[in-house]
Every structure is written in structure tokens, then in C-alpha cells.
Amino acid sequence: MTTNPASANSSSLERDAQVAMSHGHVSPNDIALGVVIGRASEYFDFFVFGIASVLVFPKVFFPFAEPLAATLYSFAIFALAFVARPIGSILFMKVHERYGRGVKLTIALFLLGGSTAAISFLPSYNAIGQVAIELLAVLRILQGLALGGAWDGLASLLALNAPRERRGWYAMIPQLGAPIGFMVASALFSFFVVNLTPDDFLDWGWRFPFFCAFTINVVALFARLRLIATPEFTRLLDKGHLQPVGIVDLTRHHALDVWIGAFVPLASFALFHLVTIFPIAWNTLNSDRSAGDFLMVQFSGAIICAGAVAASGLIADQIGRRNILIISAGLITVFACGSILAPLIFGENAIGQTIYVNVGFMLLGLSYGQTAGAVTSRLGQRYRYSGAALTSDLAWLFGAGFAPLVVLYLSTEYGLALVGVYLLSGALATLLALSLDRSELRQM
């Protein structure tokens, strides 16, 4: 009998937890709940930072710059986490191999929640100067490293244990964390923006959502450890070969598959920040519409997104995951072409902004709902755990990490039509990657 290296190297605390949970039963519904709670907490942390990059950081950390330049500086720091994320995945895989999955997850989520909460205590630029910006950048990098380490394999395990005829439905469940996390983050910021004076909001109101992050991550940690600590969960992981492998081993056998997998969800990931973070920036810089009001418009859009994510699972079970990815990429292409006319339908027109946001969120949900399985469709079971993490990291880096920065600059310099051009490039990349990857067609 072979011994799982991760299990053999688990800490005594993790082994004690497994003994305590020895009678625990792990059902697909338990896994689904743990996935949703975990993903929602991660997305909450990132959306809180993204919203603050528009409403708070330009004034608190870059008061010396013009509003546009200050927002671009904020978006540059926003992108740091996406650069750090694949590095975090590689580093925390080593922690997993040496100390076990539970230890890795505990460190990662405490680091994620702690670094997010620490931002709430940062002094302003006016108080300590350049050091404030440097501390913000360091904490953002720590967020990215932690998010890479928060990969727990739950989504892959859920997909592997789902009934064949319901794989699309179970594949969409982890993706519900995104709209839920955005709803909580946007609602919190909207509440403080509407109910506080601008001075109070910039002084202390913006800090509360960041401070809440630590509590939310602790709750998510216990929800996930409740599953990870059960022997049945370990058996399911071993059965699915969901254990980390070295980055050299992974790239030697699946380098091309990782790259193709990273480009399959590019249309969805490019759209991701173009309906969440970028519209807030454009609205704040170019219109008199209340930020609190616009955040509630996006809140309603996130509800539509959640419904579309669920619908993607039902549709995928009928026509196949690959087919719905092609259809959604095609619809995003049409949406991108329409967005090239954005000055006519968006601009400072409140109705146009609302339509853009709601349609964008609907398409985001339809496409994003099936990206979890798409990024790992070409990977063998032995490489699925590490391959899924690295592929997802690269997809976020290429598709979403720099999107707010690039699109805000281009749209300001050359017009809103560039929003559509940027999104069109992502949609075409997805269609090209899908033409090279027919593994989903064979699976469904």
C-alpha cells in the first residue's frame, strides 16, 4: 500500500482533526456548500479592493494626482494581486506537500483575510507619504499570494463526483461565489456612500468593508476545514488523484494544455471587470450619477448574473459544456461589437449605463458558469489539482488582471469604443482556444 505524501506529512493538528471528524459523511451537497462559501469570501475580498480602487484609493493614497491618473495608479496596484497569484499557487503547493492541505488552507485564508483587514488600518498619504502607497502595494501582493494558496480542490472534486448527466450543473456551483461576493461588497460600499458625508466616508467609512473581510474568511475557513478534516474527503481526493504535483512535472507533460486552458475562458474573464470595476470608474470620473446609486444598479446586475450562472448549468447538461462556451463567446462577441457604439448607448446616459451593466452581467453569468471545468478539460487526473490552479491563475492574469487599467486608459484617450474592441479580442481568443480544444466535446 502506498502512502499519500501529503497525508504522511500532515501536521499533528490536522491528523487530530481527521480523527475528530472520523464519522463525518461528505455528500456532493456538502462539497457544493463549502465551495460556494469559500469562493464568495475570496471574491468579496477582491471586489472590496476593486471598488475601493475607484471610490477611495485615488483620494486617500494618491491625492497629489489628477482624478484619472490617481485611478490609473490604483488600478496598477489592483493588478499586482493577479501577478502574484500564480506565484502563490506554486509556493503553497510546497506547503501542501510538506504539511498537508488543511495547514495550507488555514495559512492562505488567514493571510487573505488578514491582509485585507490590514488595509483598513492603513494611514493615508497625507499622514505618512509614500510609505502608505508602498504598504498598500505589499498588502495587495499578499492578497494575491493568499488567493493562490486558497485553492483547495473542492471544485475539481465536485466535478469528478457529479453524476455524468449533471456535470454542467455541478460545474456552475463554484462560480456562484463571484456574484454573491460582489453583491455583499457592493451593498456594503453603497450603504456607507449613501449614509455618510464624503469626508466621513473617506476618513473611516471605507475601512469597514475591509475590516469585515477577516471575519468572513474565518467563517469560510471553518466551512472548508469541516470537509477537509474528514477521512472520507481524503479518500475521495485520493480516488480522484487530486494531489499537488511539481510545476516542472506539470509543464513537462501539459504545458500546451495549460496555455490553451488559460485562453478558453478569456471572453468571460475579460468581461468580468468590464461590468464590475470599470463602469464604476467611468461613472465616477465622467458623470454626476451617485456612486451609491450605481452600485445598487450593479447589485441588481449581480442577481441577474447569479441566475445566468445557474441557467448555464441547466443548459450545459442539455447541449454540452463546450457548446455553451461557444454560444456564450459568440454572444459576447455580439455584445462587444455593440459596445463599440458605446458612446451612443453608455456615456453619461443613466438608462444606457443600466442596460449595459445588466446585459453584461447576464452574459458574464452565462459564460462564467462553465469556465471552472473548461480550464481543466485537457488535464489528466494526476495533474488536475495543480493544473487547475495554475491554469486558472494564468486565465485571470491575462483576461482580467489588467483589464480596468488598460480599458480606462484606452477609453479615456481614444473613446469608449475601445471597450468593445478590448472585449472583442477576448471573445475571439476564446473561440480560437475552443477550436483547438475539443476535449469537452468528447466528455459531454
Short mmCIF file of C-alpha atoms in Angstrom, two decimals:
data_model
loop_
_atom_site.label_atom_id
_atom_site.label_comp_id
_atom_site.label_asym_id
_atom_site.label_seq_id
_atom_site.Cartn_x
_atom_site.Cartn_y
_atom_site.Cartn_z
CA MET A 1 0.00 0.00 0.00
CA THR A 2 1.30 3.45 -0.92
CA THR A 3 1.10 6.36 1.42
CA ASN A 4 -0.09 9.74 0.30
CA PRO A 5 2.87 12.12 0.83
CA ALA A 6 0.58 14.95 1.80
CA SER A 7 -1.15 12.80 4.37
CA ALA A 8 2.12 11.47 5.71
CA ASN A 9 3.45 14.97 6.19
CA SER A 10 0.25 16.39 7.68
CA SER A 11 0.68 18.20 10.96
CA SER A 12 -0.48 16.59 14.20
CA LEU A 13 -3.31 19.14 14.43
CA GLU A 14 -4.61 18.10 11.02
CA ARG A 15 -4.44 14.40 11.94
CA ASP A 16 -6.28 15.13 15.21
CA ALA A 17 -8.98 16.95 13.25
CA GLN A 18 -9.35 13.96 10.94
CA VAL A 19 -9.81 11.66 13.96
CA ALA A 20 -12.40 14.02 15.45
CA MET A 21 -14.34 14.03 12.17
CA SER A 22 -13.93 10.31 11.56
CA HIS A 23 -17.68 9.75 11.42
CA GLY A 24 -18.33 12.65 9.07
CA HIS A 25 -20.10 11.95 5.79
CA VAL A 26 -19.26 14.06 2.76
CA SER A 27 -22.03 14.43 0.21
CA PRO A 28 -21.96 16.42 -3.05
CA ASN A 29 -24.21 18.99 -1.38
CA ASP A 30 -21.70 19.40 1.47
CA ILE A 31 -18.91 19.94 -1.05
CA ALA A 32 -21.07 22.40 -3.00
CA LEU A 33 -21.83 24.46 0.11
CA GLY A 34 -18.17 24.56 1.11
CA VAL A 35 -17.19 25.65 -2.40
CA VAL A 36 -19.74 28.47 -2.55
CA ILE A 37 -18.86 29.83 0.89
CA GLY A 38 -15.14 29.67 0.15
CA ARG A 39 -15.39 31.29 -3.26
CA ALA A 40 -17.77 34.01 -2.03
CA SER A 41 -15.31 35.01 0.70
CA GLU A 42 -12.42 35.19 -1.78
CA TYR A 43 -14.40 37.27 -4.28
CA PHE A 44 -15.62 39.55 -1.50
CA ASP A 45 -12.02 40.40 -0.60
CA PHE A 46 -11.13 41.15 -4.21
CA PHE A 47 -14.24 43.16 -5.01
CA VAL A 48 -13.84 45.25 -1.87
CA PHE A 49 -10.36 46.18 -3.08
CA GLY A 50 -11.60 46.76 -6.64
CA ILE A 51 -14.42 49.09 -5.60
CA ALA A 52 -12.12 50.96 -3.23
CA SER A 53 -9.63 51.36 -6.10
CA VAL A 54 -12.17 53.71 -7.65
CA LEU A 55 -14.00 55.34 -4.76
CA VAL A 56 -11.30 55.54 -2.09
CA PHE A 57 -7.67 54.96 -3.04
CA PRO A 58 -7.33 57.77 -5.60
CA LYS A 59 -8.23 60.31 -2.91
CA VAL A 60 -6.67 58.64 0.14
CA PHE A 61 -3.41 57.33 -1.32
CA PHE A 62 -2.92 59.42 -4.48
CA PRO A 63 -4.25 62.89 -3.57
CA PHE A 64 -1.32 64.51 -5.42
CA ALA A 65 -2.54 63.28 -8.82
CA GLU A 66 -5.41 64.26 -11.08
CA PRO A 67 -8.50 62.01 -10.67
CA LEU A 68 -7.83 59.99 -13.84
CA ALA A 69 -4.13 59.48 -13.10
CA ALA A 70 -4.90 58.60 -9.47
CA THR A 71 -7.42 55.97 -10.58
CA LEU A 72 -4.92 54.50 -13.04
CA TYR A 73 -2.35 54.29 -10.23
CA SER A 74 -4.93 52.47 -8.11
CA PHE A 75 -5.65 50.03 -10.93
CA ALA A 76 -1.92 49.35 -11.31
CA ILE A 77 -1.82 48.25 -7.67
CA PHE A 78 -5.07 46.32 -8.23
CA ALA A 79 -3.27 44.27 -10.92
CA LEU A 80 -0.43 43.25 -8.59
CA ALA A 81 -2.50 40.51 -6.99
CA PHE A 82 -3.09 38.81 -10.34
CA VAL A 83 0.66 38.80 -10.98
CA ALA A 84 1.31 37.34 -7.52
CA ARG A 85 -1.44 34.73 -7.70
CA PRO A 86 0.41 32.06 -9.76
CA ILE A 87 3.46 32.56 -7.55
CA GLY A 88 1.23 31.94 -4.53
CA SER A 89 -0.11 28.74 -6.07
CA ILE A 90 3.41 27.39 -6.57
CA LEU A 91 4.58 28.38 -3.07
CA PHE A 92 1.53 26.98 -1.30
CA MET A 93 1.73 23.72 -3.26
CA LYS A 94 5.03 23.23 -1.45
CA VAL A 95 3.32 23.92 1.87
CA HIS A 96 0.65 21.37 0.93
CA GLU A 97 3.24 18.71 0.12
CA ARG A 98 5.12 19.29 3.36
CA TYR A 99 2.37 19.99 5.91
CA GLY A 100 -0.94 18.95 4.35
CA ARG A 101 -3.97 20.54 2.75
CA GLY A 102 -5.55 21.80 5.98
CA VAL A 103 -2.42 23.66 7.07
CA LYS A 104 -2.01 25.20 3.63
CA LEU A 105 -5.63 26.37 3.53
CA THR A 106 -5.51 27.77 7.07
CA ILE A 107 -2.38 29.81 6.34
CA ALA A 108 -3.76 31.03 3.00
CA LEU A 109 -7.15 32.16 4.30
CA PHE A 110 -5.71 33.83 7.38
CA LEU A 111 -3.24 35.61 5.11
CA LEU A 112 -6.03 36.62 2.72
CA GLY A 113 -8.34 37.87 5.45
CA GLY A 114 -5.52 39.39 7.46
CA SER A 115 -4.01 41.32 4.57
CA THR A 116 -7.45 42.59 3.52
CA ALA A 117 -8.32 43.63 7.06
CA ALA A 118 -4.92 45.28 7.49
CA ILE A 119 -5.74 47.65 4.64
CA SER A 120 -8.48 49.11 6.84
CA PHE A 121 -5.80 50.36 9.27
CA LEU A 122 -3.52 51.98 6.69
CA PRO A 123 -2.79 55.68 7.24
CA SER A 124 -3.39 57.99 4.31
CA TYR A 125 -0.76 59.51 2.02
CA ASN A 126 -1.22 62.83 3.78
CA ALA A 127 -0.25 61.15 7.06
CA ILE A 128 2.86 59.14 6.15
CA GLY A 129 3.53 59.94 2.49
CA GLN A 130 4.95 57.42 0.01
CA VAL A 131 5.08 54.69 2.67
CA ALA A 132 1.27 54.46 2.59
CA ILE A 133 1.34 53.55 -1.11
CA GLU A 134 4.12 51.02 -0.56
CA LEU A 135 2.21 49.35 2.27
CA LEU A 136 -0.93 49.20 0.12
CA ALA A 137 1.05 47.53 -2.68
CA VAL A 138 2.60 44.99 -0.29
CA LEU A 139 -0.79 44.05 1.16
CA ARG A 140 -2.22 43.70 -2.34
CA ILE A 141 0.58 41.32 -3.28
CA LEU A 142 -0.12 39.32 -0.12
CA GLN A 143 -3.77 39.08 -1.18
CA GLY A 144 -2.68 37.60 -4.49
CA LEU A 145 -0.29 35.11 -2.89
CA ALA A 146 -3.00 34.05 -0.45
CA LEU A 147 -5.61 33.58 -3.15
CA GLY A 148 -3.22 31.29 -5.00
CA GLY A 149 -2.82 29.29 -1.80
CA ALA A 150 -6.56 29.13 -1.16
CA TRP A 151 -7.01 26.60 -3.96
CA ASP A 152 -8.44 23.55 -2.17
CA GLY A 153 -9.51 21.19 -4.95
CA LEU A 154 -13.15 21.30 -3.89
CA ALA A 155 -14.37 22.44 -7.29
CA SER A 156 -12.48 19.67 -9.10
CA LEU A 157 -13.66 17.11 -6.55
CA LEU A 158 -17.24 18.27 -7.03
CA ALA A 159 -16.96 17.89 -10.80
CA LEU A 160 -15.39 14.42 -10.54
CA ASN A 161 -18.12 13.14 -8.21
CA ALA A 162 -21.06 14.70 -10.03
CA PRO A 163 -23.45 12.43 -11.95
CA ARG A 164 -22.46 12.43 -15.61
CA GLU A 165 -25.81 13.85 -16.70
CA ARG A 166 -25.50 16.74 -14.22
CA ARG A 167 -21.86 17.75 -14.68
CA GLY A 168 -22.84 21.13 -16.08
CA TRP A 169 -25.00 21.87 -13.05
CA TYR A 170 -22.29 20.96 -10.56
CA ALA A 171 -19.63 22.78 -12.57
CA MET A 172 -21.50 26.06 -12.21
CA ILE A 173 -21.90 25.85 -8.41
CA PRO A 174 -18.41 27.20 -7.53
CA GLN A 175 -18.98 30.13 -9.89
CA LEU A 176 -21.89 31.39 -7.77
CA GLY A 177 -19.28 32.73 -5.35
CA ALA A 178 -18.48 35.60 -7.72
CA PRO A 179 -21.92 37.29 -7.87
CA ILE A 180 -22.50 36.60 -4.18
CA GLY A 181 -19.18 38.17 -3.22
CA PHE A 182 -19.86 41.17 -5.43
CA MET A 183 -23.36 41.64 -4.01
CA VAL A 184 -22.07 41.77 -0.44
CA ALA A 185 -19.18 44.10 -1.32
CA SER A 186 -21.28 46.49 -3.44
CA ALA A 187 -24.09 46.59 -0.85
CA LEU A 188 -21.66 47.47 1.95
CA PHE A 189 -19.99 50.26 -0.01
CA SER A 190 -23.32 51.58 -1.25
CA PHE A 191 -24.63 51.77 2.31
CA PHE A 192 -21.70 53.84 3.53
CA VAL A 193 -21.57 56.06 0.44
CA VAL A 194 -25.28 56.91 0.75
CA ASN A 195 -25.43 57.35 4.53
CA LEU A 196 -22.16 59.16 5.26
CA THR A 197 -20.82 62.52 4.25
CA PRO A 198 -17.96 62.36 1.72
CA ASP A 199 -15.47 63.38 4.42
CA ASP A 200 -16.66 60.69 6.86
CA PHE A 201 -16.65 58.05 4.13
CA LEU A 202 -13.06 58.84 3.14
CA ASP A 203 -12.00 59.14 6.79
CA TRP A 204 -13.40 55.91 8.24
CA GLY A 205 -16.46 54.59 6.36
CA TRP A 206 -14.50 52.84 3.61
CA ARG A 207 -12.49 50.91 6.17
CA PHE A 208 -15.42 48.87 7.49
CA PRO A 209 -15.82 46.52 4.45
CA PHE A 210 -12.09 45.73 4.63
CA PHE A 211 -12.34 45.07 8.34
CA CYS A 212 -15.25 42.67 7.79
CA ALA A 213 -13.09 40.55 5.49
CA PHE A 214 -11.25 38.83 8.33
CA THR A 215 -14.46 37.59 9.95
CA ILE A 216 -15.86 36.41 6.63
CA ASN A 217 -12.67 34.50 5.85
CA VAL A 218 -12.66 32.80 9.25
CA VAL A 219 -16.21 31.58 8.63
CA ALA A 220 -15.18 30.34 5.18
CA LEU A 221 -12.14 28.63 6.64
CA PHE A 222 -14.16 26.59 9.13
CA ALA A 223 -16.74 25.70 6.46
CA ARG A 224 -13.99 24.26 4.28
CA LEU A 225 -11.96 22.65 7.06
CA ARG A 226 -15.11 20.83 8.16
CA LEU A 227 -14.91 18.96 4.86
CA ILE A 228 -11.15 18.66 4.55
CA ALA A 229 -10.79 17.16 8.03
CA THR A 230 -12.99 14.13 7.24
CA PRO A 231 -11.32 10.85 6.24
CA GLU A 232 -13.98 10.39 3.57
CA PHE A 233 -12.89 13.63 1.93
CA THR A 234 -9.30 12.39 1.91
CA ARG A 235 -10.40 9.12 0.32
CA LEU A 236 -12.30 10.99 -2.38
CA LEU A 237 -9.23 13.12 -3.09
CA ASP A 238 -7.02 10.05 -3.32
CA LYS A 239 -9.52 8.34 -5.60
CA GLY A 240 -9.52 11.35 -7.93
CA HIS A 241 -5.71 11.74 -7.69
CA LEU A 242 -6.25 15.34 -6.53
CA GLN A 243 -2.83 15.89 -5.07
CA PRO A 244 -0.24 18.55 -5.95
CA VAL A 245 2.49 17.86 -8.47
CA GLY A 246 5.61 19.90 -9.14
CA ILE A 247 5.41 22.79 -11.58
CA VAL A 248 8.26 21.28 -13.64
CA ASP A 249 6.43 17.96 -13.90
CA LEU A 250 3.20 19.71 -14.84
CA THR A 251 4.72 21.87 -17.55
CA ARG A 252 6.74 18.97 -18.95
CA HIS A 253 3.58 16.96 -19.63
CA HIS A 254 0.87 19.60 -20.04
CA ALA A 255 2.44 22.95 -20.94
CA LEU A 256 0.35 23.36 -24.10
CA ASP A 257 -2.81 22.20 -22.34
CA VAL A 258 -2.29 24.77 -19.57
CA TRP A 259 -1.88 27.58 -22.12
CA ILE A 260 -4.94 26.55 -24.13
CA GLY A 261 -6.95 26.15 -20.92
CA ALA A 262 -5.93 29.65 -19.83
CA PHE A 263 -7.33 31.16 -23.04
CA VAL A 264 -10.62 29.21 -23.14
CA PRO A 265 -12.34 31.45 -20.53
CA LEU A 266 -10.73 34.69 -21.76
CA ALA A 267 -14.00 36.16 -23.09
CA SER A 268 -15.64 35.68 -19.71
CA PHE A 269 -12.67 36.94 -17.71
CA ALA A 270 -12.25 39.99 -19.95
CA LEU A 271 -15.93 40.81 -19.44
CA PHE A 272 -15.60 40.23 -15.69
CA HIS A 273 -14.08 43.57 -14.73
CA LEU A 274 -15.69 45.44 -17.62
CA VAL A 275 -19.10 45.10 -15.94
CA THR A 276 -17.93 45.31 -12.31
CA ILE A 277 -14.95 47.62 -11.73
CA PHE A 278 -14.55 49.61 -14.95
CA PRO A 279 -18.13 51.04 -15.06
CA ILE A 280 -17.71 52.38 -11.52
CA ALA A 281 -14.56 54.18 -12.60
CA TRP A 282 -16.12 55.62 -15.75
CA ASN A 283 -19.23 56.72 -13.87
CA THR A 284 -17.17 58.34 -11.10
CA LEU A 285 -14.87 60.20 -13.48
CA ASN A 286 -17.31 61.19 -16.21
CA SER A 287 -20.79 61.67 -14.76
CA ASP A 288 -22.62 63.16 -11.81
CA ARG A 289 -24.50 59.95 -11.03
CA SER A 290 -24.28 58.92 -7.38
CA ALA A 291 -21.79 56.11 -6.76
CA GLY A 292 -24.15 54.61 -4.21
CA ASP A 293 -26.98 54.53 -6.76
CA PHE A 294 -24.77 52.99 -9.42
CA LEU A 295 -23.51 50.31 -7.03
CA MET A 296 -27.11 49.24 -6.40
CA VAL A 297 -27.64 49.01 -10.17
CA GLN A 298 -24.67 46.67 -10.23
CA PHE A 299 -26.11 44.80 -7.24
CA SER A 300 -29.21 44.04 -9.29
CA GLY A 301 -26.93 43.06 -12.17
CA ALA A 302 -25.14 40.58 -9.89
CA ILE A 303 -28.51 38.97 -9.09
CA ILE A 304 -29.08 38.55 -12.83
CA CYS A 305 -25.57 37.13 -13.08
CA ALA A 306 -26.29 34.52 -10.40
CA GLY A 307 -29.43 33.46 -12.26
CA ALA A 308 -27.49 33.21 -15.51
CA VAL A 309 -24.79 31.12 -13.80
CA ALA A 310 -27.47 28.66 -12.67
CA ALA A 311 -29.03 28.66 -16.15
CA SER A 312 -25.64 27.83 -17.67
CA GLY A 313 -25.57 24.60 -15.67
CA LEU A 314 -29.00 23.54 -16.89
CA ILE A 315 -28.18 24.40 -20.49
CA ALA A 316 -24.78 22.70 -20.38
CA ASP A 317 -26.40 19.46 -19.23
CA GLN A 318 -28.59 19.58 -22.34
CA ILE A 319 -26.17 20.67 -25.06
CA GLY A 320 -22.71 20.16 -23.54
CA ARG A 321 -20.29 22.49 -21.81
CA ARG A 322 -18.22 23.17 -24.89
CA ASN A 323 -21.27 24.18 -26.91
CA ILE A 324 -22.47 26.66 -24.30
CA LEU A 325 -18.96 28.12 -24.11
CA ILE A 326 -19.04 28.65 -27.88
CA ILE A 327 -22.53 30.17 -27.75
CA SER A 328 -21.68 32.49 -24.85
CA ALA A 329 -18.43 33.58 -26.54
CA GLY A 330 -20.44 34.31 -29.68
CA LEU A 331 -22.93 36.39 -27.68
CA ILE A 332 -20.07 38.27 -26.02
CA THR A 333 -18.69 38.94 -29.50
CA VAL A 334 -22.02 40.49 -30.49
CA PHE A 335 -22.08 42.45 -27.23
CA ALA A 336 -18.51 43.65 -27.85
CA CYS A 337 -19.41 44.81 -31.36
CA GLY A 338 -22.39 46.66 -29.90
CA SER A 339 -20.14 48.18 -27.25
CA ILE A 340 -18.06 49.75 -29.99
CA LEU A 341 -21.08 52.06 -30.27
CA ALA A 342 -20.77 52.65 -26.51
CA PRO A 343 -20.71 56.47 -26.77
CA LEU A 344 -24.29 56.25 -28.08
CA ILE A 345 -25.62 53.77 -25.51
CA PHE A 346 -23.40 54.34 -22.48
CA GLY A 347 -21.65 57.67 -21.97
CA GLU A 348 -23.49 59.74 -19.38
CA ASN A 349 -26.89 58.22 -20.14
CA ALA A 350 -28.16 56.55 -16.94
CA ILE A 351 -30.54 54.27 -18.83
CA GLY A 352 -27.78 53.23 -21.23
CA GLN A 353 -25.44 52.54 -18.32
CA THR A 354 -28.06 50.37 -16.63
CA ILE A 355 -28.73 48.39 -19.80
CA TYR A 356 -25.01 47.89 -20.41
CA VAL A 357 -24.43 46.65 -16.87
CA ASN A 358 -27.42 44.29 -16.74
CA VAL A 359 -26.82 42.76 -20.18
CA GLY A 360 -23.13 42.45 -19.39
CA PHE A 361 -23.83 40.69 -16.09
CA MET A 362 -26.23 38.28 -17.81
CA LEU A 363 -23.62 37.33 -20.42
CA LEU A 364 -20.97 37.10 -17.70
CA GLY A 365 -23.06 34.59 -15.75
CA LEU A 366 -23.84 32.51 -18.83
CA SER A 367 -20.18 32.28 -19.85
CA TYR A 368 -18.51 32.25 -16.43
CA GLY A 369 -20.78 29.49 -15.15
CA GLN A 370 -18.93 26.83 -17.14
CA THR A 371 -15.35 28.09 -17.05
CA ALA A 372 -14.44 26.01 -13.97
CA GLY A 373 -14.49 22.79 -15.95
CA ALA A 374 -13.14 24.34 -19.12
CA VAL A 375 -9.73 25.21 -17.75
CA THR A 376 -9.00 21.58 -16.72
CA SER A 377 -10.70 19.68 -19.53
CA ARG A 378 -7.44 18.57 -21.15
CA LEU A 379 -5.61 17.58 -17.95
CA GLY A 380 -5.26 14.03 -16.72
CA GLN A 381 -6.38 13.22 -13.19
CA ARG A 382 -2.84 13.22 -11.78
CA TYR A 383 -2.30 16.79 -12.98
CA ARG A 384 -5.81 18.13 -12.45
CA TYR A 385 -5.27 19.62 -8.98
CA SER A 386 -2.12 21.64 -9.72
CA GLY A 387 -3.04 22.19 -13.36
CA ALA A 388 -6.43 23.65 -12.47
CA ALA A 389 -4.81 26.12 -10.07
CA LEU A 390 -2.11 27.30 -12.48
CA THR A 391 -4.44 27.42 -15.49
CA SER A 392 -6.98 29.49 -13.58
CA ASP A 393 -4.25 31.84 -12.33
CA LEU A 394 -2.99 32.47 -15.85
CA ALA A 395 -6.52 32.98 -17.18
CA TRP A 396 -7.19 35.64 -14.54
CA LEU A 397 -3.84 37.29 -15.22
CA PHE A 398 -4.33 37.51 -19.00
CA GLY A 399 -8.07 38.13 -19.03
CA ALA A 400 -8.89 40.25 -16.01
CA GLY A 401 -5.87 41.45 -14.07
CA PHE A 402 -5.00 44.47 -16.20
CA ALA A 403 -8.45 44.99 -17.78
CA PRO A 404 -9.54 48.00 -15.65
CA LEU A 405 -6.17 49.73 -16.10
CA VAL A 406 -5.89 49.16 -19.85
CA VAL A 407 -9.53 49.85 -20.72
CA LEU A 408 -9.80 53.00 -18.61
CA TYR A 409 -6.68 54.43 -20.23
CA LEU A 410 -7.70 53.49 -23.78
CA SER A 411 -11.30 54.64 -23.41
CA THR A 412 -10.20 57.98 -21.95
CA GLU A 413 -7.58 58.59 -24.61
CA TYR A 414 -9.37 57.19 -27.66
CA GLY A 415 -13.04 56.86 -26.73
CA LEU A 416 -15.43 54.31 -25.26
CA ALA A 417 -15.43 52.29 -28.47
CA LEU A 418 -12.14 50.77 -27.27
CA VAL A 419 -14.08 48.97 -24.52
CA GLY A 420 -15.78 46.92 -27.22
CA VAL A 421 -12.52 46.34 -29.08
CA TYR A 422 -10.82 45.04 -25.92
CA LEU A 423 -13.73 42.72 -25.16
CA LEU A 424 -13.84 41.55 -28.77
CA SER A 425 -10.20 40.46 -28.54
CA GLY A 426 -11.03 38.31 -25.51
CA ALA A 427 -14.04 36.72 -27.21
CA LEU A 428 -12.01 35.88 -30.33
CA ALA A 429 -9.25 34.38 -28.15
CA THR A 430 -11.85 32.12 -26.51
CA LEU A 431 -13.27 30.99 -29.84
CA LEU A 432 -9.76 30.26 -31.12
CA ALA A 433 -8.86 28.27 -28.00
CA LEU A 434 -12.10 26.27 -28.23
CA SER A 435 -11.33 25.44 -31.85
CA LEU A 436 -8.05 23.91 -30.63
CA ASP A 437 -9.61 22.17 -27.62
CA ARG A 438 -12.23 19.55 -28.42
CA SER A 439 -11.84 17.58 -25.21
CA GLU A 440 -15.09 18.98 -23.82
CA LEU A 441 -16.96 17.68 -26.85
CA ARG A 442 -15.71 14.19 -26.10
CA GLN A 443 -16.59 14.40 -22.42
CA MET A 444 -20.14 15.69 -22.65
#
